PDB file of C-alpha atoms in Angstrom:
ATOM      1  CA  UNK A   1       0.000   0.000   0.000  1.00 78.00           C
ATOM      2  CA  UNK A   2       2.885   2.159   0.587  1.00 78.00           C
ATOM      3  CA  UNK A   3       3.960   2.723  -3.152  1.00 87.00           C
ATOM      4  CA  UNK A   4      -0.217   3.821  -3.693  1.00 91.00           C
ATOM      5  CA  UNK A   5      -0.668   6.480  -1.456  1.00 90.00           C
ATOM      6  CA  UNK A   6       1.367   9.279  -3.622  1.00 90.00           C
ATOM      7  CA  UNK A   7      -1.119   8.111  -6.134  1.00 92.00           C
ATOM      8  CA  UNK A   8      -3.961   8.707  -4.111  1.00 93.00           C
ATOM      9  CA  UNK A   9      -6.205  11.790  -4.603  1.00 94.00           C
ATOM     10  CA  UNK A  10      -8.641  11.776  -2.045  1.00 95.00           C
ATOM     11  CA  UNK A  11      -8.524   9.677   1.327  1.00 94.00           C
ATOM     12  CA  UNK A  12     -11.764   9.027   2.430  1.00 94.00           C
ATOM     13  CA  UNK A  13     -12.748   8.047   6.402  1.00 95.00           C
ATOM     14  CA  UNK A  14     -15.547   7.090   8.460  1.00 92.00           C
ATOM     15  CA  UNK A  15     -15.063   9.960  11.122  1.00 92.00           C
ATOM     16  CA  UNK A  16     -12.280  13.173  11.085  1.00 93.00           C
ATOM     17  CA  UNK A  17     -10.531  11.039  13.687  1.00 94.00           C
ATOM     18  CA  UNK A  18      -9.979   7.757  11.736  1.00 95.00           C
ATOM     19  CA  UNK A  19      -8.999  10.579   9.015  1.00 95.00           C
ATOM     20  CA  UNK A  20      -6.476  12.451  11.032  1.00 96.00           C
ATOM     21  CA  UNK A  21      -4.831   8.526  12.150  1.00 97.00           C
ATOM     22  CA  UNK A  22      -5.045   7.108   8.507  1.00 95.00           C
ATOM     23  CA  UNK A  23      -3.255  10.567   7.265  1.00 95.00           C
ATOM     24  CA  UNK A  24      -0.443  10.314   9.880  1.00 96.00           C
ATOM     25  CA  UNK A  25      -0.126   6.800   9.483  1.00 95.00           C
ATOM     26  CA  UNK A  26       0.367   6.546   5.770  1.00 93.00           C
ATOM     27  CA  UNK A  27       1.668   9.975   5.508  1.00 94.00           C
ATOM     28  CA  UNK A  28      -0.634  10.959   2.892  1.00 95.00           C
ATOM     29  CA  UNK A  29      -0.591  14.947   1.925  1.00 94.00           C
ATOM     30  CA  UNK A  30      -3.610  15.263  -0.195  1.00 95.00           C
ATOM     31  CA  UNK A  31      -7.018  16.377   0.861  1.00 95.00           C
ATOM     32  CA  UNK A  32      -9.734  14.053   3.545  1.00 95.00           C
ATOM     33  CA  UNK A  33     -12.577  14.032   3.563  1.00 95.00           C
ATOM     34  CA  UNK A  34     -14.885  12.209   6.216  1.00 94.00           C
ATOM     35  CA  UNK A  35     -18.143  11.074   6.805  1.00 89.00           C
ATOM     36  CA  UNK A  36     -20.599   8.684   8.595  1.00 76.00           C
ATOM     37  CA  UNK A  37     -22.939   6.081   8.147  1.00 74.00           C
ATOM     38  CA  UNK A  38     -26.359   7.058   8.335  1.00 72.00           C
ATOM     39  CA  UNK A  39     -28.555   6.376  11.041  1.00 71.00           C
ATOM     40  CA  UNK A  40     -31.223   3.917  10.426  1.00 70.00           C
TER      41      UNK A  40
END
């Protein structure tokens, strides 16, 4: 996975938490964008 994340354009995450973690983790640069699942 590391050689696809400068090829990545958008990260999407469930939450701005799991975003912030995923971003620091991979060390992606690009934009995030986050959202949850909708309540049923």
């Amino acid at each position: 996975m590391g050689r696809q994340v400068p090829q990545w354009g958008l990260l999407l995450a469930q939450n701005r938490q799991a975003g912030r973690r995923l971003k620091r983790t991979l060390g992606y640069a690009g934009e995030v964008r986050a959202g949850e699942y909708p309540e049923t």
